[in-house]
mmCIF file of C-alpha atoms in Angstrom:
data_model
loop_
_atom_site.group_PDB
_atom_site.id
_atom_site.type_symbol
_atom_site.label_atom_id
_atom_site.label_comp_id
_atom_site.label_asym_id
_atom_site.label_seq_id
_atom_site.Cartn_x
_atom_site.Cartn_y
_atom_site.Cartn_z
ATOM 1 C CA GLY A 1 43.783 -19.845 48.162
ATOM 2 C CA GLN A 2 45.692 -21.035 45.153
ATOM 3 C CA ASN A 3 44.079 -20.794 41.755
ATOM 4 C CA ILE A 4 45.007 -21.508 38.152
ATOM 5 C CA ASP A 5 42.567 -20.374 35.466
ATOM 6 C CA GLN A 6 42.503 -21.428 31.850
ATOM 7 C CA PRO A 7 39.695 -21.641 29.288
ATOM 8 C CA THR A 8 37.839 -24.927 29.303
ATOM 9 C CA GLU A 9 37.781 -25.420 25.553
ATOM 10 C CA MET A 10 39.033 -23.745 22.389
ATOM 11 C CA THR A 11 38.551 -24.485 18.702
ATOM 12 C CA ALA A 12 40.987 -23.622 15.914
ATOM 13 C CA THR A 13 41.577 -24.468 12.278
ATOM 14 C CA GLU A 14 44.356 -26.622 10.904
ATOM 15 C CA GLY A 15 47.294 -24.460 9.805
ATOM 16 C CA ALA A 16 46.255 -21.529 11.983
ATOM 17 C CA ILE A 17 47.703 -20.100 15.226
ATOM 18 C CA VAL A 18 46.090 -20.397 18.654
ATOM 19 C CA GLN A 19 46.947 -18.826 22.005
ATOM 20 C CA ILE A 20 45.944 -20.552 25.238
ATOM 21 C CA ASN A 21 45.990 -18.266 28.268
ATOM 22 C CA CYS A 22 46.669 -19.130 31.890
ATOM 23 C CA THR A 23 46.350 -16.841 34.898
ATOM 24 C CA TYR A 24 47.463 -17.836 38.338
ATOM 25 C CA GLN A 25 47.334 -16.840 41.992
ATOM 26 C CA THR A 26 49.611 -19.001 44.090
ATOM 27 C CA SER A 27 51.525 -18.890 47.359
ATOM 28 C CA GLY A 28 54.910 -18.190 45.878
ATOM 29 C CA PHE A 29 56.197 -18.817 42.382
ATOM 30 C CA ASN A 30 59.049 -21.049 41.312
ATOM 31 C CA GLY A 31 58.229 -21.601 37.672
ATOM 32 C CA LEU A 32 55.383 -22.359 35.302
ATOM 33 C CA PHE A 33 54.960 -25.473 33.204
ATOM 34 C CA TRP A 34 52.852 -26.357 30.192
ATOM 35 C CA TYR A 35 51.949 -29.963 29.512
ATOM 36 C CA GLN A 36 50.084 -31.636 26.659
ATOM 37 C CA GLN A 37 47.680 -34.473 27.339
ATOM 38 C CA HIS A 38 46.039 -36.504 24.582
ATOM 39 C CA ALA A 39 42.787 -38.214 25.499
ATOM 40 C CA GLY A 40 43.377 -41.356 27.524
ATOM 41 C CA GLU A 41 47.083 -40.695 27.854
ATOM 42 C CA ALA A 42 49.467 -39.237 30.407
ATOM 43 C CA PRO A 43 50.537 -35.581 30.389
ATOM 44 C CA THR A 44 53.819 -34.856 28.595
ATOM 45 C CA PHE A 45 56.077 -31.861 29.189
ATOM 46 C CA LEU A 46 55.998 -28.983 26.694
ATOM 47 C CA SER A 47 57.690 -25.961 28.272
ATOM 48 C CA TYR A 48 58.997 -24.330 31.424
ATOM 49 C CA ASN A 49 59.185 -20.592 32.201
ATOM 50 C CA VAL A 50 60.742 -19.129 35.323
ATOM 51 C CA LEU A 51 61.767 -15.692 34.002
ATOM 52 C CA ASP A 52 59.591 -13.161 32.191
ATOM 53 C CA GLY A 53 59.545 -13.393 28.440
ATOM 54 C CA LEU A 54 59.032 -15.764 25.582
ATOM 55 C CA GLU A 55 60.480 -19.254 25.266
ATOM 56 C CA GLU A 56 60.297 -20.695 21.760
ATOM 57 C CA LYS A 57 60.514 -24.361 20.908
ATOM 58 C CA GLY A 58 59.638 -25.219 17.349
ATOM 59 C CA ARG A 59 55.955 -24.616 16.660
ATOM 60 C CA PHE A 60 55.275 -24.022 20.348
ATOM 61 C CA SER A 61 56.121 -20.905 22.364
ATOM 62 C CA SER A 62 55.352 -20.024 25.966
ATOM 63 C CA PHE A 63 55.247 -16.568 27.506
ATOM 64 C CA LEU A 64 55.379 -15.506 31.147
ATOM 65 C CA SER A 65 54.663 -12.269 32.995
ATOM 66 C CA ARG A 66 55.235 -12.778 36.706
ATOM 67 C CA SER A 67 53.985 -9.315 37.647
ATOM 68 C CA LYS A 68 50.647 -10.046 35.967
ATOM 69 C CA GLY A 69 50.406 -13.688 37.051
ATOM 70 C CA TYR A 70 49.925 -14.580 33.414
ATOM 71 C CA SER A 71 51.222 -17.007 30.861
ATOM 72 C CA TYR A 72 50.210 -18.155 27.422
ATOM 73 C CA LEU A 73 51.043 -21.056 25.174
ATOM 74 C CA LEU A 74 51.199 -20.235 21.478
ATOM 75 C CA LEU A 75 50.808 -22.990 18.943
ATOM 76 C CA LYS A 76 51.634 -22.201 15.307
ATOM 77 C CA GLU A 77 50.904 -24.076 12.078
ATOM 78 C CA LEU A 78 48.327 -26.196 13.834
ATOM 79 C CA GLN A 79 48.139 -29.858 12.940
ATOM 80 C CA MET A 80 45.349 -32.318 13.628
ATOM 81 C CA LYS A 81 47.643 -34.143 16.077
ATOM 82 C CA ASP A 82 47.669 -30.982 18.239
ATOM 83 C CA SER A 83 44.119 -31.805 19.298
ATOM 84 C CA ALA A 84 44.635 -32.422 23.008
ATOM 85 C CA SER A 85 44.251 -30.841 26.413
ATOM 86 C CA TYR A 86 46.882 -28.317 27.477
ATOM 87 C CA LEU A 87 47.622 -28.087 31.185
ATOM 88 C CA CYS A 88 49.139 -25.096 32.932
ATOM 89 C CA ALA A 89 50.904 -25.742 36.255
ATOM 90 C CA VAL A 90 52.702 -23.449 38.692
ATOM 91 C CA LYS A 91 55.399 -24.534 41.129
ATOM 92 C CA ASP A 92 54.527 -22.877 44.423
ATOM 93 C CA SER A 93 56.594 -21.872 47.455
ATOM 94 C CA ASN A 94 56.678 -25.506 48.613
ATOM 95 C CA TYR A 95 57.958 -26.559 45.184
ATOM 96 C CA GLN A 96 54.743 -28.468 44.542
ATOM 97 C CA LEU A 97 52.915 -28.141 41.223
ATOM 98 C CA ILE A 98 49.471 -26.564 41.297
ATOM 99 C CA TRP A 99 47.535 -27.572 38.188
ATOM 100 C CA GLY A 100 44.889 -25.856 36.145
ATOM 101 C CA ALA A 101 41.942 -27.931 34.912
ATOM 102 C CA GLY A 102 43.301 -27.840 31.366
ATOM 103 C CA THR A 103 42.165 -26.411 28.045
ATOM 104 C CA LYS A 104 40.747 -28.842 25.521
ATOM 105 C CA LEU A 105 41.889 -27.760 22.059
ATOM 106 C CA ILE A 106 39.845 -28.957 19.109
ATOM 107 C CA ILE A 107 41.424 -28.646 15.663
ATOM 108 C CA LYS A 108 39.133 -28.567 12.654
ATOM 109 C CA PRO A 109 40.239 -29.243 9.081
ATOM 110 C CA ILE B 1 64.436 -47.705 29.430
ATOM 111 C CA ALA B 2 60.815 -47.835 30.549
ATOM 112 C CA GLY B 3 60.627 -44.529 32.453
ATOM 113 C CA ILE B 4 57.676 -44.928 34.769
ATOM 114 C CA THR B 5 55.400 -47.915 34.840
ATOM 115 C CA GLN B 6 52.100 -48.312 36.631
ATOM 116 C CA ALA B 7 50.031 -51.382 37.383
ATOM 117 C CA PRO B 8 47.311 -52.307 36.900
ATOM 118 C CA THR B 9 46.228 -50.410 33.784
ATOM 119 C CA SER B 10 42.641 -50.540 34.941
ATOM 120 C CA GLN B 11 40.701 -52.103 37.774
ATOM 121 C CA ILE B 12 37.107 -52.492 38.891
ATOM 122 C CA LEU B 13 36.880 -52.782 42.656
ATOM 123 C CA ALA B 14 34.073 -53.421 45.095
ATOM 124 C CA ALA B 15 33.575 -50.776 47.756
ATOM 125 C CA GLY B 16 35.275 -51.648 51.013
ATOM 126 C CA ARG B 17 38.079 -53.612 49.361
ATOM 127 C CA ARG B 18 41.751 -52.809 49.828
ATOM 128 C CA MET B 19 43.762 -51.972 46.727
ATOM 129 C CA THR B 20 47.387 -51.098 46.017
ATOM 130 C CA LEU B 21 48.367 -49.249 42.865
ATOM 131 C CA ARG B 22 51.966 -49.863 41.897
ATOM 132 C CA CYS B 23 54.429 -47.367 40.473
ATOM 133 C CA THR B 24 58.057 -47.962 39.500
ATOM 134 C CA GLN B 25 60.563 -45.616 37.871
ATOM 135 C CA ASP B 26 64.016 -46.349 36.512
ATOM 136 C CA MET B 27 65.257 -42.775 36.113
ATOM 137 C CA ARG B 28 66.706 -42.535 39.644
ATOM 138 C CA HIS B 29 64.562 -39.496 40.367
ATOM 139 C CA ASN B 30 64.410 -38.514 44.010
ATOM 140 C CA ALA B 31 60.878 -37.094 43.978
ATOM 141 C CA MET B 32 57.717 -39.061 43.218
ATOM 142 C CA TYR B 33 54.043 -38.119 43.244
ATOM 143 C CA TRP B 34 50.578 -39.578 43.088
ATOM 144 C CA TYR B 35 47.778 -37.603 41.430
ATOM 145 C CA ARG B 36 44.164 -38.244 40.670
ATOM 146 C CA GLN B 37 42.516 -36.729 37.629
ATOM 147 C CA ASP B 38 38.753 -36.266 37.436
ATOM 148 C CA LEU B 39 36.740 -34.807 34.579
ATOM 149 C CA GLY B 40 36.655 -31.009 34.747
ATOM 150 C CA LEU B 41 39.218 -30.827 37.504
ATOM 151 C CA GLY B 42 42.950 -30.384 37.367
ATOM 152 C CA LEU B 43 45.399 -32.982 38.533
ATOM 153 C CA ARG B 44 45.151 -33.147 42.309
ATOM 154 C CA LEU B 45 48.086 -34.247 44.410
ATOM 155 C CA ILE B 46 47.361 -37.114 46.794
ATOM 156 C CA HIS B 47 50.761 -37.827 48.313
ATOM 157 C CA TYR B 48 54.347 -37.149 47.431
ATOM 158 C CA SER B 49 57.838 -38.225 48.382
ATOM 159 C CA ASN B 50 60.867 -35.967 48.043
ATOM 160 C CA THR B 51 63.310 -38.803 48.638
ATOM 161 C CA ALA B 52 63.356 -42.456 49.665
ATOM 162 C CA GLY B 53 62.196 -42.886 53.253
ATOM 163 C CA THR B 54 60.076 -39.705 53.358
ATOM 164 C CA THR B 55 56.486 -39.004 52.330
ATOM 165 C CA GLY B 56 54.127 -36.046 52.550
ATOM 166 C CA LYS B 57 50.451 -35.294 52.177
ATOM 167 C CA GLY B 58 49.123 -33.448 49.180
ATOM 168 C CA GLU B 59 45.813 -31.741 48.539
ATOM 169 C CA VAL B 60 43.551 -34.822 48.811
ATOM 170 C CA PRO B 61 45.264 -37.446 51.025
ATOM 171 C CA ASP B 62 42.268 -38.834 52.931
ATOM 172 C CA GLY B 63 41.626 -42.518 52.289
ATOM 173 C CA TYR B 64 45.060 -43.076 50.748
ATOM 174 C CA SER B 65 48.472 -44.076 52.064
ATOM 175 C CA VAL B 66 51.910 -44.383 50.490
ATOM 176 C CA SER B 67 55.327 -45.749 51.287
ATOM 177 C CA ARG B 68 58.765 -45.118 49.814
ATOM 178 C CA ALA B 69 61.070 -47.924 50.849
ATOM 179 C CA ASN B 70 63.495 -47.310 47.975
ATOM 180 C CA THR B 71 64.124 -44.832 45.155
ATOM 181 C CA ASP B 72 62.316 -46.766 42.438
ATOM 182 C CA ASP B 73 58.972 -47.769 43.963
ATOM 183 C CA PHE B 74 56.102 -45.653 45.270
ATOM 184 C CA PRO B 75 52.932 -47.703 45.864
ATOM 185 C CA LEU B 76 49.581 -46.081 46.659
ATOM 186 C CA THR B 77 47.139 -47.980 48.890
ATOM 187 C CA LEU B 78 43.418 -47.492 49.288
ATOM 188 C CA ALA B 79 42.652 -49.110 52.632
ATOM 189 C CA SER B 80 38.895 -49.361 52.110
ATOM 190 C CA ALA B 81 37.786 -48.138 48.695
ATOM 191 C CA VAL B 82 34.744 -45.878 48.277
ATOM 192 C CA PRO B 83 32.940 -44.886 45.052
ATOM 193 C CA SER B 84 34.284 -41.311 45.261
ATOM 194 C CA GLN B 85 37.739 -42.766 44.675
ATOM 195 C CA THR B 86 36.733 -43.697 41.143
ATOM 196 C CA SER B 87 39.258 -41.791 39.060
ATOM 197 C CA VAL B 88 42.328 -41.989 36.867
ATOM 198 C CA TYR B 89 45.476 -42.174 38.959
ATOM 199 C CA PHE B 90 48.808 -40.947 37.672
ATOM 200 C CA CYS B 91 52.185 -41.538 39.228
ATOM 201 C CA ALA B 92 54.965 -39.092 38.375
ATOM 202 C CA SER B 93 58.608 -38.509 39.196
ATOM 203 C CA SER B 94 60.839 -35.484 38.859
ATOM 204 C CA ASP B 95 64.467 -34.553 38.672
ATOM 205 C CA SER B 96 66.140 -31.535 40.240
ATOM 206 C CA GLU B 97 64.734 -29.203 37.555
ATOM 207 C CA GLY B 98 61.195 -29.980 38.584
ATOM 208 C CA GLU B 99 59.890 -31.311 35.254
ATOM 209 C CA GLN B 100 57.597 -34.176 36.101
ATOM 210 C CA PHE B 101 57.462 -37.375 34.073
ATOM 211 C CA PHE B 102 54.202 -39.292 34.210
ATOM 212 C CA GLY B 103 53.313 -42.944 34.132
ATOM 213 C CA PRO B 104 50.542 -44.189 31.817
ATOM 214 C CA GLY B 105 47.906 -44.053 34.537
ATOM 215 C CA THR B 106 45.557 -46.489 36.273
ATOM 216 C CA ARG B 107 41.839 -46.212 35.629
ATOM 217 C CA LEU B 108 40.070 -47.253 38.824
ATOM 218 C CA THR B 109 36.335 -47.822 39.199
ATOM 219 C CA VAL B 110 34.889 -48.431 42.659
ATOM 220 C CA LEU B 111 31.374 -49.879 42.696
#
């Protein structure tokens, strides 16, 4: 079966760095996405990785290792507005997105 | 430009009633999707459409139907609602790169 695993909840301090991990087992791989979802709102796109390595975009970076079925999202200089759920999704062999349950990130002052 | 709109924003529905959730996009995306999101679970795909005139079943299609008469609209119909269909429903569309853009969601409660 297809499976995306991420931690249910994480807590971090304002100004700090946090790494949210995602491991996956899917039928085929055509890219990995990270989305941010604030409570009561729709998911919004953060990053896309299809090749191994690190993609950096401002305070957010995303890493992919296809051989390990592993990705992480790195958030630097945390701000209170970063409190949200972070969703990992893999595009499978049918080009459909398989979604993880999301990681709820709580930022404390 | 609105992106993707959904209607209604929220709805309380009696079990057994028929309900259509509306979704419209103005980005001329070929692909559109319907998901449901339940607490503790990831987004689950109900139905999808890769292009106008075609539809496909996702992970949890039972009890739902869709149509795609044109590029912009992708309505989701619950023929006879049941309490287990209480959820938040998101419509999304994507371009050729695969990034999906989401509507604001419809919160549906079936009593």
